[in-house]
Amino acid sequence: ASGLNSAIVAAGKLYFGTATETFTLEDVEYATQVSNTADFGQLSPANSMKWQSVQPTQDTFTFDGGDAIADLAEANGQLLRCHTLVWYNQLPTWVSGGGFDNATLIEVMTNHITATVTQWKGKCYAWDVVNEAISDNGDGSFRSNVFLDTIGEAYIPIAFAAAAAADPDAKLYYNDYSIESDSPKATAALNIVKLVQSYGVKIDGIGLQAHFIVGSTPSTEAQVANMEAFAALGVEVGITELDIRTDTPVTASAQTQQAADYASTIDACMQVDACVGITLWDWTDKYSWVPGTFSGEGSALPWDEDLQKKEDVYDAMIAAI
Ligand code: XIL
């Protein structure tokens, strides 16, 4: 039987995958399905490689959660996308409120990157080195956070250089949302690629998170043009956190539109050589982050809360590959 991953690999892409988390693996039926490589050839840890999880207090590293996901991927023969090194969110207060000066924060940041990347050296297809560095104020400016405010924009190339030194074989990505079609924010992401390159530091890819909304997902054409703009700078792209949410309870017509939105997004990746793969931000509504973050919204994934396929959505996804 053909699944999302087997079909996309047969069509020349590297993977179709999903985010997952350690506690959900205790759900036996969930664990069985997440290990089904016909559908999922790649895993991303939803939380367990984040700064708060890895180094909750200074110089105390806990790699157990990330190890569990890395081990599962290895046992299943799945690729691993490692997520994420430098982000303003899920960042412990010893960093965000630590009052470090420029030189000390650079040392703290590079130390975190070196230790974390070294832990999973050789296991990560890619690292999301910097996450969500662009603000949502519409002008494409950098997001104010402790790294920008203390180090300046150089924190971005410094982070990429540290990651490259620790694992030269991992693809190094910048990852963000609302950069999936042309906008000031997408232009700012293009400028991040140029910024890192201008420092003589390597950047390999752009992660298009793709947290979309049913009925306002960017068109295939808009997504293709955007991916090509990144490819023209010499980087690959991945759709890294795909989900398409709607008001709950979901209506039949919303689910029909959702099937079309999943299909148009997959179609865009299929049309662009530089798009290497697609990752769902978990695969079942049972463990989706959406209802906890966007009040009144959910039903964002191709499997429902009972781990059952939404057949119409799934079939449209397969057909788009
Ligand atoms: C989310 C996780 O899925 C949640 O469990 C957590 O509470 C918050 O973070 N962009 C990202 C991801 O890059 O790391 C976020 O993941 C979703 C938005």
Tab-separated table of N, CA and C in Angstrom, residues 11 25 70 168 180 212 225 302 319:
chain	number	residue	atom	x	y	z
A	11	ALA	N	8.413	9.920	-5.922
A	11	ALA	CA	8.354	11.087	-6.817
A	11	ALA	C	9.622	11.938	-6.750
A	25	LEU	N	4.354	9.051	22.688
A	25	LEU	CA	4.816	7.718	22.300
A	25	LEU	C	4.357	6.650	23.291
A	70	ALA	N	15.387	10.850	18.639
A	70	ALA	CA	16.471	10.490	17.713
A	70	ALA	C	16.602	8.965	17.606
A	168	PRO	N	29.386	19.647	10.583
A	168	PRO	CA	29.517	20.151	9.204
A	168	PRO	C	28.564	19.476	8.221
A	180	GLU	N	5.575	32.006	3.586
A	180	GLU	CA	5.290	30.989	2.574
A	180	GLU	C	4.813	31.578	1.261
A	212	PHE	N	-1.123	27.008	8.380
A	212	PHE	CA	-2.116	27.673	7.536
A	212	PHE	C	-3.516	27.605	8.131
A	225	ALA	N	6.278	30.383	-6.469
A	225	ALA	CA	7.111	31.568	-6.750
A	225	ALA	C	7.986	31.898	-5.547
A	302	PRO	N	-4.476	15.675	9.147
A	302	PRO	CA	-5.165	14.706	8.294
A	302	PRO	C	-5.722	13.487	9.031
A	319	ALA	N	-3.069	12.263	-3.877
A	319	ALA	CA	-3.281	12.603	-5.288
A	319	ALA	C	-2.386	13.773	-5.713
